[in-house]
Amino acid sequence: MAAKTDQNGFVAALLNPDCPAPPTLRDPQGGPAGKRFDVYRNNVAVSLTEALQVAFPVVQKLVGAEFFKAMTGVFLRQHPPKSPVLMLYGSDMPSFLANFEPVSHLAYLPDIARLELALRQSYNAEDQNPINPNALQSLAADRLMVARFSFAPAVRLLQSEWPIHSIWRANTEADAPEITIASEDVLVVRPELDPVPVLLPDGGARFIAALQEKSSFGHALEKASAEVEDFDLTATLGLLLANGAITEIHDEEIR
Amino acid sequence: MLDMSPHPFENLPNRPGVGYKPQHFSDILKDARPVEWLEIHAENYMGDGGRPIAQLKHLAERFPISVHGVGLSIGGESPLDPDHLARLKHLVGWLNPASFSEHLAWSTHESAFLNDLLPLPYTLETVARVSQHIDQVQETLGRQMLLENPSSYLAFAESEMTETEFLREVSNRTGCGLLLDVNNVFISATNQQTDPCSYIDDFPLENVGEIHLGGHDEDHDDMGAPLLIDSHGREVVDPVWALLDYTLAKSGPRPTLIEWDTDVPDWPVLAAEARRAADHLEQISA
């Protein structure tokens, strides 16, 4: 009776090229599997690298294709997917980049990875109908101040010390404006089926974050205005409504 | 009168289908001929919404859909992932596809998903484990599944039976149907230095609910022997078309799919491969 191949040994050799293939794996003549086992090693590394190339095109562009490939070789061994649903693979990429010494000079890289993750989460998020933009205008001022909002599942808020929106544009658009060093906050929205990262005015992220935490409109406005004196409420509300980011108004007076 | 209500397609027709790629969406809606059904990878439609689900709903109104799983790890030593099984049940539940199939392979180990179809030794112990997992899948989904023969690059010293004996036994025990990948048969036979026609002769063709065709790459092992690699990145080669004819002559026409997953070509190239499959199917029916 021949020895059994267990899947522990198979996986150890699969992920570590220095670890020999299990001795029970054979070629047609009964010799060791050798290069035949490497087909599986190669399939795993290549297919997961491709998944990460699709997931993080801007990170790849910023570090270069060759470097990215080598780096994903390290990443996928430390963080293999935890689920067969690869559309969300790579959630550990921002923290990996923050601790990966060879890219420590690119301090904005983890936030770019966060933005790319948010775009993918948004792309696959549940569909929900936005409110009619007029619904807000027709609300009396006192009612508006106590109202709370629900956001579309496709909305993602990112706050960064780095100009992530400008960097993202410079690497995805042909005629993107020049990058100036400044902190940038981004709201990922999905007006139709394609997610779009929108640059928020100063204080906008504070306002939206408060609303997402179920603060009332009035309370959220206070927080944003305390942070930014000339907080542009009209611009912030305008981009929330134009992009279908709000799905429900909870008006306590009516309920 | 035009009936716009969605109608489930109960079976895949014995006609050509292709693996669906989103870049072909508008080509398919314009004129899919000769393609009459589509296959999707289950895992690509397990998001909560957005464009992938919207496209799939649109296509499912017009074409019979085959859901082909690549991540269930039916041959895994650990229990099936209950979360993944629940996602699959949800997809199959709302889509009500004409067919569901998975692979004789494993891909998950201790919660790490390795994204490849890894091989199994053909032993009674493996038969028992795979059969138990298939029972669980069929009970959860409330329908029969098809199990696909793998492409193999190596053999296990402990194997006690041939692959066809293994598949026949699993199919007998569980009542599952089989998905016969003719390209995989050709790849495995070349790599194991056996005769692909004898494999077809030994295969329980009466249980085959679908046939797969695809392209492969050519390499060599350490001894210089040919080593074919299942890549789904090019046209089906002539010996595989010949093996399809050999199979169809014995089985009769079956739903026949072209798989093209890497270096995906423009629609006319894929449609031409499907046209070729249609010619082979019509030759049999004639």
PDB file of N, CA and C in Angstrom, chain A residues 155-246:
ATOM      1  N   VAL A 155     -21.741  53.561  -1.920  1.00  0.00           N
ATOM      2  CA  VAL A 155     -20.995  54.759  -1.504  1.00  0.00           C
ATOM      3  C   VAL A 155     -19.861  54.387  -0.555  1.00  0.00           C
ATOM      4  N   ARG A 156     -18.672  54.932  -0.800  1.00  0.00           N
ATOM      5  CA  ARG A 156     -17.522  54.715   0.091  1.00  0.00           C
ATOM      6  C   ARG A 156     -16.843  56.057   0.340  1.00  0.00           C
ATOM      7  N   LEU A 157     -16.514  56.343   1.596  1.00  0.00           N
ATOM      8  CA  LEU A 157     -15.854  57.589   1.967  1.00  0.00           C
ATOM      9  C   LEU A 157     -14.393  57.316   2.313  1.00  0.00           C
ATOM     10  N   LEU A 158     -13.478  58.091   1.718  1.00  0.00           N
ATOM     11  CA  LEU A 158     -12.049  57.939   2.015  1.00  0.00           C
ATOM     12  C   LEU A 158     -11.459  59.285   2.392  1.00  0.00           C
ATOM     13  N   GLN A 159     -10.764  59.326   3.520  1.00  0.00           N
ATOM     14  CA  GLN A 159     -10.080  60.549   3.941  1.00  0.00           C
ATOM     15  C   GLN A 159      -8.587  60.254   3.912  1.00  0.00           C
ATOM     16  N   SER A 160      -7.825  61.178   3.290  1.00  0.00           N
ATOM     17  CA  SER A 160      -6.393  60.921   3.143  1.00  0.00           C
ATOM     18  C   SER A 160      -5.568  62.175   3.400  1.00  0.00           C
ATOM     19  N   GLU A 161      -4.371  61.975   3.901  1.00  0.00           N
ATOM     20  CA  GLU A 161      -3.407  63.080   4.039  1.00  0.00           C
ATOM     21  C   GLU A 161      -2.762  63.394   2.697  1.00  0.00           C
ATOM     22  N   TRP A 162      -3.011  62.543   1.717  1.00  0.00           N
ATOM     23  CA  TRP A 162      -2.337  62.658   0.421  1.00  0.00           C
ATOM     24  C   TRP A 162      -3.318  63.045  -0.669  1.00  0.00           C
ATOM     25  N   PRO A 163      -2.801  63.589  -1.779  1.00  0.00           N
ATOM     26  CA  PRO A 163      -3.708  63.965  -2.883  1.00  0.00           C
ATOM     27  C   PRO A 163      -4.143  62.741  -3.682  1.00  0.00           C
ATOM     28  N   ILE A 164      -4.912  61.849  -3.047  1.00  0.00           N
ATOM     29  CA  ILE A 164      -5.212  60.554  -3.683  1.00  0.00           C
ATOM     30  C   ILE A 164      -6.082  60.710  -4.932  1.00  0.00           C
ATOM     31  N   HIS A 165      -6.977  61.687  -4.915  1.00  0.00           N
ATOM     32  CA  HIS A 165      -7.841  61.876  -6.081  1.00  0.00           C
ATOM     33  C   HIS A 165      -7.016  62.332  -7.287  1.00  0.00           C
ATOM     34  N   SER A 166      -6.113  63.288  -7.037  1.00  0.00           N
ATOM     35  CA  SER A 166      -5.267  63.793  -8.135  1.00  0.00           C
ATOM     36  C   SER A 166      -4.315  62.707  -8.642  1.00  0.00           C
ATOM     37  N   ILE A 167      -3.765  61.925  -7.722  1.00  0.00           N
ATOM     38  CA  ILE A 167      -2.847  60.845  -8.134  1.00  0.00           C
ATOM     39  C   ILE A 167      -3.613  59.815  -8.959  1.00  0.00           C
ATOM     40  N   TRP A 168      -4.813  59.474  -8.488  1.00  0.00           N
ATOM     41  CA  TRP A 168      -5.630  58.489  -9.208  1.00  0.00           C
ATOM     42  C   TRP A 168      -5.949  58.992 -10.619  1.00  0.00           C
ATOM     43  N   ARG A 169      -6.357  60.262 -10.711  1.00  0.00           N
ATOM     44  CA  ARG A 169      -6.683  60.833 -12.030  1.00  0.00           C
ATOM     45  C   ARG A 169      -5.465  60.864 -12.944  1.00  0.00           C
ATOM     46  N   ALA A 170      -4.335  61.275 -12.373  1.00  0.00           N
ATOM     47  CA  ALA A 170      -3.111  61.382 -13.191  1.00  0.00           C
ATOM     48  C   ALA A 170      -2.709  60.029 -13.780  1.00  0.00           C
ATOM     49  N   ASN A 171      -3.157  58.947 -13.142  1.00  0.00           N
ATOM     50  CA  ASN A 171      -2.785  57.627 -13.626  1.00  0.00           C
ATOM     51  C   ASN A 171      -3.892  56.897 -14.372  1.00  0.00           C
ATOM     52  N   THR A 172      -5.040  57.572 -14.529  1.00  0.00           N
ATOM     53  CA  THR A 172      -6.139  56.933 -15.262  1.00  0.00           C
ATOM     54  C   THR A 172      -6.688  57.810 -16.380  1.00  0.00           C
ATOM     55  N   GLU A 173      -6.372  59.121 -16.368  1.00  0.00           N
ATOM     56  CA  GLU A 173      -6.928  60.026 -17.371  1.00  0.00           C
ATOM     57  C   GLU A 173      -5.803  60.634 -18.201  1.00  0.00           C
ATOM     58  N   ALA A 174      -6.109  60.897 -19.466  1.00  0.00           N
ATOM     59  CA  ALA A 174      -5.090  61.428 -20.368  1.00  0.00           C
ATOM     60  C   ALA A 174      -4.742  62.886 -20.033  1.00  0.00           C
ATOM     61  N   ASP A 175      -5.746  63.719 -19.746  1.00  0.00           N
ATOM     62  CA  ASP A 175      -5.491  65.154 -19.549  1.00  0.00           C
ATOM     63  C   ASP A 175      -5.761  65.580 -18.103  1.00  0.00           C
ATOM     64  N   ALA A 176      -5.318  64.761 -17.169  1.00  0.00           N
ATOM     65  CA  ALA A 176      -5.565  65.072 -15.757  1.00  0.00           C
ATOM     66  C   ALA A 176      -4.757  66.294 -15.340  1.00  0.00           C
ATOM     67  N   PRO A 177      -5.313  67.102 -14.423  1.00  0.00           N
ATOM     68  CA  PRO A 177      -4.555  68.276 -13.945  1.00  0.00           C
ATOM     69  C   PRO A 177      -3.321  67.851 -13.149  1.00  0.00           C
ATOM     70  N   GLU A 178      -2.412  68.781 -12.986  1.00  0.00           N
ATOM     71  CA  GLU A 178      -1.180  68.491 -12.235  1.00  0.00           C
ATOM     72  C   GLU A 178      -1.489  68.221 -10.768  1.00  0.00           C
ATOM     73  N   ILE A 179      -0.639  67.436 -10.151  1.00  0.00           N
ATOM     74  CA  ILE A 179      -0.850  67.081  -8.747  1.00  0.00           C
ATOM     75  C   ILE A 179      -0.196  68.144  -7.869  1.00  0.00           C
ATOM     76  N   THR A 180      -0.974  68.685  -6.924  1.00  0.00           N
ATOM     77  CA  THR A 180      -0.363  69.549  -5.918  1.00  0.00           C
ATOM     78  C   THR A 180      -0.451  68.829  -4.580  1.00  0.00           C
ATOM     79  N   ILE A 181       0.577  68.979  -3.772  1.00  0.00           N
ATOM     80  CA  ILE A 181       0.631  68.261  -2.498  1.00  0.00           C
ATOM     81  C   ILE A 181      -0.397  68.859  -1.537  1.00  0.00           C
ATOM     82  N   ALA A 182      -1.416  68.085  -1.245  1.00  0.00           N
ATOM     83  CA  ALA A 182      -2.477  68.510  -0.332  1.00  0.00           C
ATOM     84  C   ALA A 182      -3.230  67.261   0.092  1.00  0.00           C
ATOM     85  N   SER A 183      -3.879  67.332   1.243  1.00  0.00           N
ATOM     86  CA  SER A 183      -4.716  66.203   1.635  1.00  0.00           C
ATOM     87  C   SER A 183      -6.001  66.262   0.808  1.00  0.00           C
ATOM     88  N   GLU A 184      -6.507  65.086   0.436  1.00  0.00           N
ATOM     89  CA  GLU A 184      -7.745  65.045  -0.357  1.00  0.00           C
ATOM     90  C   GLU A 184      -8.676  63.971   0.196  1.00  0.00           C
ATOM     91  N   ASP A 185      -9.958  64.348   0.302  1.00  0.00           N
ATOM     92  CA  ASP A 185     -10.986  63.394   0.705  1.00  0.00           C
ATOM     93  C   ASP A 185     -11.834  63.052  -0.516  1.00  0.00           C
ATOM     94  N   VAL A 186     -12.195  61.781  -0.600  1.00  0.00           N
ATOM     95  CA  VAL A 186     -12.884  61.298  -1.798  1.00  0.00           C
ATOM     96  C   VAL A 186     -14.146  60.554  -1.395  1.00  0.00           C
ATOM     97  N   LEU A 187     -15.202  60.777  -2.145  1.00  0.00           N
ATOM     98  CA  LEU A 187     -16.403  59.958  -2.011  1.00  0.00           C
ATOM     99  C   LEU A 187     -16.538  59.122  -3.282  1.00  0.00           C
ATOM    100  N   VAL A 188     -16.542  57.802  -3.126  1.00  0.00           N
ATOM    101  CA  VAL A 188     -16.820  56.945  -4.273  1.00  0.00           C
ATOM    102  C   VAL A 188     -18.327  56.798  -4.370  1.00  0.00           C
ATOM    103  N   VAL A 189     -18.853  57.154  -5.541  1.00  0.00           N
ATOM    104  CA  VAL A 189     -20.298  57.057  -5.786  1.00  0.00           C
ATOM    105  C   VAL A 189     -20.532  56.202  -7.030  1.00  0.00           C
ATOM    106  N   ARG A 190     -21.743  55.747  -7.205  1.00  0.00           N
ATOM    107  CA  ARG A 190     -22.054  54.937  -8.396  1.00  0.00           C
ATOM    108  C   ARG A 190     -23.380  55.415  -8.971  1.00  0.00           C
ATOM    109  N   PRO A 191     -23.326  56.535  -9.723  1.00  0.00           N
ATOM    110  CA  PRO A 191     -24.579  57.088 -10.241  1.00  0.00           C
ATOM    111  C   PRO A 191     -25.319  56.106 -11.151  1.00  0.00           C
ATOM    112  N   GLU A 192     -24.621  55.365 -11.984  1.00  0.00           N
ATOM    113  CA  GLU A 192     -25.282  54.319 -12.781  1.00  0.00           C
ATOM    114  C   GLU A 192     -24.675  52.990 -12.361  1.00  0.00           C
ATOM    115  N   LEU A 193     -23.874  52.375 -13.240  1.00  0.00           N
ATOM    116  CA  LEU A 193     -23.269  51.093 -12.866  1.00  0.00           C
ATOM    117  C   LEU A 193     -21.752  51.206 -12.703  1.00  0.00           C
ATOM    118  N   ASP A 194     -21.195  52.374 -13.031  1.00  0.00           N
ATOM    119  CA  ASP A 194     -19.753  52.538 -12.918  1.00  0.00           C
ATOM    120  C   ASP A 194     -19.388  53.466 -11.769  1.00  0.00           C
ATOM    121  N   PRO A 195     -18.584  52.977 -10.807  1.00  0.00           N
ATOM    122  CA  PRO A 195     -18.184  53.820  -9.680  1.00  0.00           C
ATOM    123  C   PRO A 195     -17.301  54.977 -10.131  1.00  0.00           C
ATOM    124  N   VAL A 196     -17.470  56.138  -9.475  1.00  0.00           N
ATOM    125  CA  VAL A 196     -16.684  57.331  -9.777  1.00  0.00           C
ATOM    126  C   VAL A 196     -16.139  57.891  -8.463  1.00  0.00           C
ATOM    127  N   PRO A 197     -14.828  58.182  -8.388  1.00  0.00           N
ATOM    128  CA  PRO A 197     -14.325  58.864  -7.196  1.00  0.00           C
ATOM    129  C   PRO A 197     -14.509  60.370  -7.352  1.00  0.00           C
ATOM    130  N   VAL A 198     -15.208  61.006  -6.398  1.00  0.00           N
ATOM    131  CA  VAL A 198     -15.489  62.434  -6.467  1.00  0.00           C
ATOM    132  C   VAL A 198     -14.698  63.141  -5.365  1.00  0.00           C
ATOM    133  N   LEU A 199     -14.027  64.222  -5.740  1.00  0.00           N
ATOM    134  CA  LEU A 199     -13.260  65.002  -4.758  1.00  0.00           C
ATOM    135  C   LEU A 199     -14.228  65.814  -3.903  1.00  0.00           C
ATOM    136  N   LEU A 200     -14.071  65.741  -2.585  1.00  0.00           N
ATOM    137  CA  LEU A 200     -14.973  66.459  -1.681  1.00  0.00           C
ATOM    138  C   LEU A 200     -14.387  67.815  -1.311  1.00  0.00           C
ATOM    139  N   PRO A 201     -15.262  68.843  -1.152  1.00  0.00           N
ATOM    140  CA  PRO A 201     -14.761  70.123  -0.633  1.00  0.00           C
ATOM    141  C   PRO A 201     -14.343  69.958   0.834  1.00  0.00           C
ATOM    142  N   ASP A 202     -13.526  70.905   1.328  1.00  0.00           N
ATOM    143  CA  ASP A 202     -13.067  70.841   2.724  1.00  0.00           C
ATOM    144  C   ASP A 202     -14.266  70.733   3.668  1.00  0.00           C
ATOM    145  N   GLY A 203     -14.179  69.822   4.613  1.00  0.00           N
ATOM    146  CA  GLY A 203     -15.268  69.639   5.578  1.00  0.00           C
ATOM    147  C   GLY A 203     -16.326  68.655   5.090  1.00  0.00           C
ATOM    148  N   GLY A 204     -16.333  68.376   3.784  1.00  0.00           N
ATOM    149  CA  GLY A 204     -17.342  67.472   3.213  1.00  0.00           C
ATOM    150  C   GLY A 204     -17.269  66.076   3.827  1.00  0.00           C
ATOM    151  N   ALA A 205     -16.041  65.583   4.023  1.00  0.00           N
ATOM    152  CA  ALA A 205     -15.879  64.240   4.588  1.00  0.00           C
ATOM    153  C   ALA A 205     -16.405  64.199   6.023  1.00  0.00           C
ATOM    154  N   ARG A 206     -16.155  65.279   6.765  1.00  0.00           N
ATOM    155  CA  ARG A 206     -16.632  65.340   8.155  1.00  0.00           C
ATOM    156  C   ARG A 206     -18.169  65.291   8.183  1.00  0.00           C
ATOM    157  N   PHE A 207     -18.768  66.063   7.290  1.00  0.00           N
ATOM    158  CA  PHE A 207     -20.233  66.126   7.173  1.00  0.00           C
ATOM    159  C   PHE A 207     -20.825  64.753   6.823  1.00  0.00           C
ATOM    160  N   ILE A 208     -20.234  64.110   5.789  1.00  0.00           N
ATOM    161  CA  ILE A 208     -20.775  62.827   5.316  1.00  0.00           C
ATOM    162  C   ILE A 208     -20.529  61.729   6.352  1.00  0.00           C
ATOM    163  N   ALA A 209     -19.339  61.754   6.977  1.00  0.00           N
ATOM    164  CA  ALA A 209     -19.033  60.728   7.990  1.00  0.00           C
ATOM    165  C   ALA A 209     -20.046  60.816   9.127  1.00  0.00           C
ATOM    166  N   ALA A 210     -20.390  62.042   9.543  1.00  0.00           N
ATOM    167  CA  ALA A 210     -21.366  62.213  10.626  1.00  0.00           C
ATOM    168  C   ALA A 210     -22.737  61.670  10.200  1.00  0.00           C
ATOM    169  N   LEU A 211     -23.130  61.971   8.964  1.00  0.00           N
ATOM    170  CA  LEU A 211     -24.415  61.455   8.475  1.00  0.00           C
ATOM    171  C   LEU A 211     -24.416  59.932   8.410  1.00  0.00           C
ATOM    172  N   GLN A 212     -23.267  59.358   7.987  1.00  0.00           N
ATOM    173  CA  GLN A 212     -23.176  57.895   7.902  1.00  0.00           C
ATOM    174  C   GLN A 212     -23.296  57.265   9.291  1.00  0.00           C
ATOM    175  N   GLU A 213     -22.844  58.030  10.316  1.00  0.00           N
ATOM    176  CA  GLU A 213     -22.976  57.525  11.694  1.00  0.00           C
ATOM    177  C   GLU A 213     -24.351  57.848  12.271  1.00  0.00           C
ATOM    178  N   LYS A 214     -25.255  58.261  11.416  1.00  0.00           N
ATOM    179  CA  LYS A 214     -26.651  58.530  11.777  1.00  0.00           C
ATOM    180  C   LYS A 214     -26.852  59.790  12.618  1.00  0.00           C
ATOM    181  N   SER A 215     -25.874  60.734  12.544  1.00  0.00           N
ATOM    182  CA  SER A 215     -26.137  62.045  13.123  1.00  0.00           C
ATOM    183  C   SER A 215     -27.232  62.714  12.301  1.00  0.00           C
ATOM    184  N   SER A 216     -27.958  63.655  12.937  1.00  0.00           N
ATOM    185  CA  SER A 216     -28.957  64.405  12.188  1.00  0.00           C
ATOM    186  C   SER A 216     -28.240  65.373  11.247  1.00  0.00           C
ATOM    187  N   PHE A 217     -28.991  65.866  10.258  1.00  0.00           N
ATOM    188  CA  PHE A 217     -28.456  66.834   9.299  1.00  0.00           C
ATOM    189  C   PHE A 217     -27.873  68.041  10.043  1.00  0.00           C
ATOM    190  N   GLY A 218     -28.612  68.563  11.021  1.00  0.00           N
ATOM    191  CA  GLY A 218     -28.165  69.739  11.765  1.00  0.00           C
ATOM    192  C   GLY A 218     -26.876  69.481  12.528  1.00  0.00           C
ATOM    193  N   HIS A 219     -26.810  68.328  13.146  1.00  0.00           N
ATOM    194  CA  HIS A 219     -25.635  67.952  13.928  1.00  0.00           C
ATOM    195  C   HIS A 219     -24.409  67.777  13.020  1.00  0.00           C
ATOM    196  N   ALA A 220     -24.626  67.127  11.874  1.00  0.00           N
ATOM    197  CA  ALA A 220     -23.538  66.914  10.916  1.00  0.00           C
ATOM    198  C   ALA A 220     -23.020  68.252  10.389  1.00  0.00           C
ATOM    199  N   LEU A 221     -23.958  69.174  10.153  1.00  0.00           N
ATOM    200  CA  LEU A 221     -23.582  70.507   9.660  1.00  0.00           C
ATOM    201  C   LEU A 221     -22.753  71.257  10.704  1.00  0.00           C
ATOM    202  N   GLU A 222     -23.132  71.146  11.960  1.00  0.00           N
ATOM    203  CA  GLU A 222     -22.361  71.768  13.053  1.00  0.00           C
ATOM    204  C   GLU A 222     -20.932  71.245  13.089  1.00  0.00           C
ATOM    205  N   LYS A 223     -20.802  69.923  12.990  1.00  0.00           N
ATOM    206  CA  LYS A 223     -19.466  69.302  13.050  1.00  0.00           C
ATOM    207  C   LYS A 223     -18.593  69.786  11.898  1.00  0.00           C
ATOM    208  N   ALA A 224     -19.168  69.811  10.673  1.00  0.00           N
ATOM    209  CA  ALA A 224     -18.400  70.229   9.502  1.00  0.00           C
ATOM    210  C   ALA A 224     -18.008  71.700   9.605  1.00  0.00           C
ATOM    211  N   SER A 225     -18.949  72.533  10.068  1.00  0.00           N
ATOM    212  CA  SER A 225     -18.677  73.970  10.173  1.00  0.00           C
ATOM    213  C   SER A 225     -17.662  74.272  11.277  1.00  0.00           C
ATOM    214  N   ALA A 226     -17.663  73.450  12.337  1.00  0.00           N
ATOM    215  CA  ALA A 226     -16.668  73.621  13.394  1.00  0.00           C
ATOM    216  C   ALA A 226     -15.270  73.318  12.874  1.00  0.00           C
ATOM    217  N   GLU A 227     -15.189  72.411  11.923  1.00  0.00           N
ATOM    218  CA  GLU A 227     -13.888  72.015  11.374  1.00  0.00           C
ATOM    219  C   GLU A 227     -13.442  72.981  10.280  1.00  0.00           C
ATOM    220  N   VAL A 228     -14.379  73.384   9.433  1.00  0.00           N
ATOM    221  CA  VAL A 228     -14.076  74.290   8.306  1.00  0.00           C
ATOM    222  C   VAL A 228     -15.071  75.446   8.350  1.00  0.00           C
ATOM    223  N   GLU A 229     -14.547  76.624   8.602  1.00  0.00           N
ATOM    224  CA  GLU A 229     -15.408  77.781   8.823  1.00  0.00           C
ATOM    225  C   GLU A 229     -16.334  78.050   7.633  1.00  0.00           C
ATOM    226  N   ASP A 230     -15.729  78.026   6.417  1.00  0.00           N
ATOM    227  CA  ASP A 230     -16.556  78.323   5.233  1.00  0.00           C
ATOM    228  C   ASP A 230     -16.951  77.017   4.520  1.00  0.00           C
ATOM    229  N   PHE A 231     -17.374  76.015   5.307  1.00  0.00           N
ATOM    230  CA  PHE A 231     -17.786  74.727   4.747  1.00  0.00           C
ATOM    231  C   PHE A 231     -18.862  74.934   3.677  1.00  0.00           C
ATOM    232  N   ASP A 232     -18.643  74.356   2.506  1.00  0.00           N
ATOM    233  CA  ASP A 232     -19.554  74.555   1.377  1.00  0.00           C
ATOM    234  C   ASP A 232     -20.634  73.466   1.375  1.00  0.00           C
ATOM    235  N   LEU A 233     -21.712  73.743   2.097  1.00  0.00           N
ATOM    236  CA  LEU A 233     -22.811  72.773   2.219  1.00  0.00           C
ATOM    237  C   LEU A 233     -23.490  72.533   0.868  1.00  0.00           C
ATOM    238  N   THR A 234     -23.683  73.620   0.112  1.00  0.00           N
ATOM    239  CA  THR A 234     -24.403  73.506  -1.159  1.00  0.00           C
ATOM    240  C   THR A 234     -23.671  72.567  -2.123  1.00  0.00           C
ATOM    241  N   ALA A 235     -22.334  72.748  -2.209  1.00  0.00           N
ATOM    242  CA  ALA A 235     -21.555  71.896  -3.118  1.00  0.00           C
ATOM    243  C   ALA A 235     -21.599  70.440  -2.659  1.00  0.00           C
ATOM    244  N   THR A 236     -21.472  70.220  -1.334  1.00  0.00           N
ATOM    245  CA  THR A 236     -21.454  68.854  -0.812  1.00  0.00           C
ATOM    246  C   THR A 236     -22.801  68.166  -1.050  1.00  0.00           C
ATOM    247  N   LEU A 237     -23.890  68.871  -0.711  1.00  0.00           N
ATOM    248  CA  LEU A 237     -25.218  68.292  -0.938  1.00  0.00           C
ATOM    249  C   LEU A 237     -25.467  68.051  -2.418  1.00  0.00           C
ATOM    250  N   GLY A 238     -25.014  68.994  -3.231  1.00  0.00           N
ATOM    251  CA  GLY A 238     -25.201  68.891  -4.683  1.00  0.00           C
ATOM    252  C   GLY A 238     -24.574  67.617  -5.227  1.00  0.00           C
ATOM    253  N   LEU A 239     -23.351  67.308  -4.772  1.00  0.00           N
ATOM    254  CA  LEU A 239     -22.727  66.104  -5.346  1.00  0.00           C
ATOM    255  C   LEU A 239     -23.318  64.823  -4.767  1.00  0.00           C
ATOM    256  N   LEU A 240     -23.837  64.876  -3.534  1.00  0.00           N
ATOM    257  CA  LEU A 240     -24.527  63.697  -2.985  1.00  0.00           C
ATOM    258  C   LEU A 240     -25.799  63.400  -3.785  1.00  0.00           C
ATOM    259  N   LEU A 241     -26.553  64.462  -4.087  1.00  0.00           N
ATOM    260  CA  LEU A 241     -27.828  64.268  -4.785  1.00  0.00           C
ATOM    261  C   LEU A 241     -27.630  63.936  -6.257  1.00  0.00           C
ATOM    262  N   ALA A 242     -26.679  64.619  -6.892  1.00  0.00           N
ATOM    263  CA  ALA A 242     -26.454  64.399  -8.330  1.00  0.00           C
ATOM    264  C   ALA A 242     -25.961  62.983  -8.602  1.00  0.00           C
ATOM    265  N   ASN A 243     -25.288  62.374  -7.610  1.00  0.00           N
ATOM    266  CA  ASN A 243     -24.725  61.041  -7.826  1.00  0.00           C
ATOM    267  C   ASN A 243     -25.539  59.928  -7.172  1.00  0.00           C
ATOM    268  N   GLY A 244     -26.740  60.267  -6.739  1.00  0.00           N
ATOM    269  CA  GLY A 244     -27.626  59.236  -6.191  1.00  0.00           C
ATOM    270  C   GLY A 244     -27.083  58.571  -4.943  1.00  0.00           C
ATOM    271  N   ALA A 245     -26.372  59.339  -4.091  1.00  0.00           N
ATOM    272  CA  ALA A 245     -25.728  58.739  -2.927  1.00  0.00           C
ATOM    273  C   ALA A 245     -26.694  58.499  -1.773  1.00  0.00           C
ATOM    274  N   ILE A 246     -27.807  59.260  -1.744  1.00  0.00           N
ATOM    275  CA  ILE A 246     -28.749  59.148  -0.615  1.00  0.00           C
ATOM    276  C   ILE A 246     -29.956  58.320  -1.045  1.00  0.00           C
TER     277      ILE A 246
END
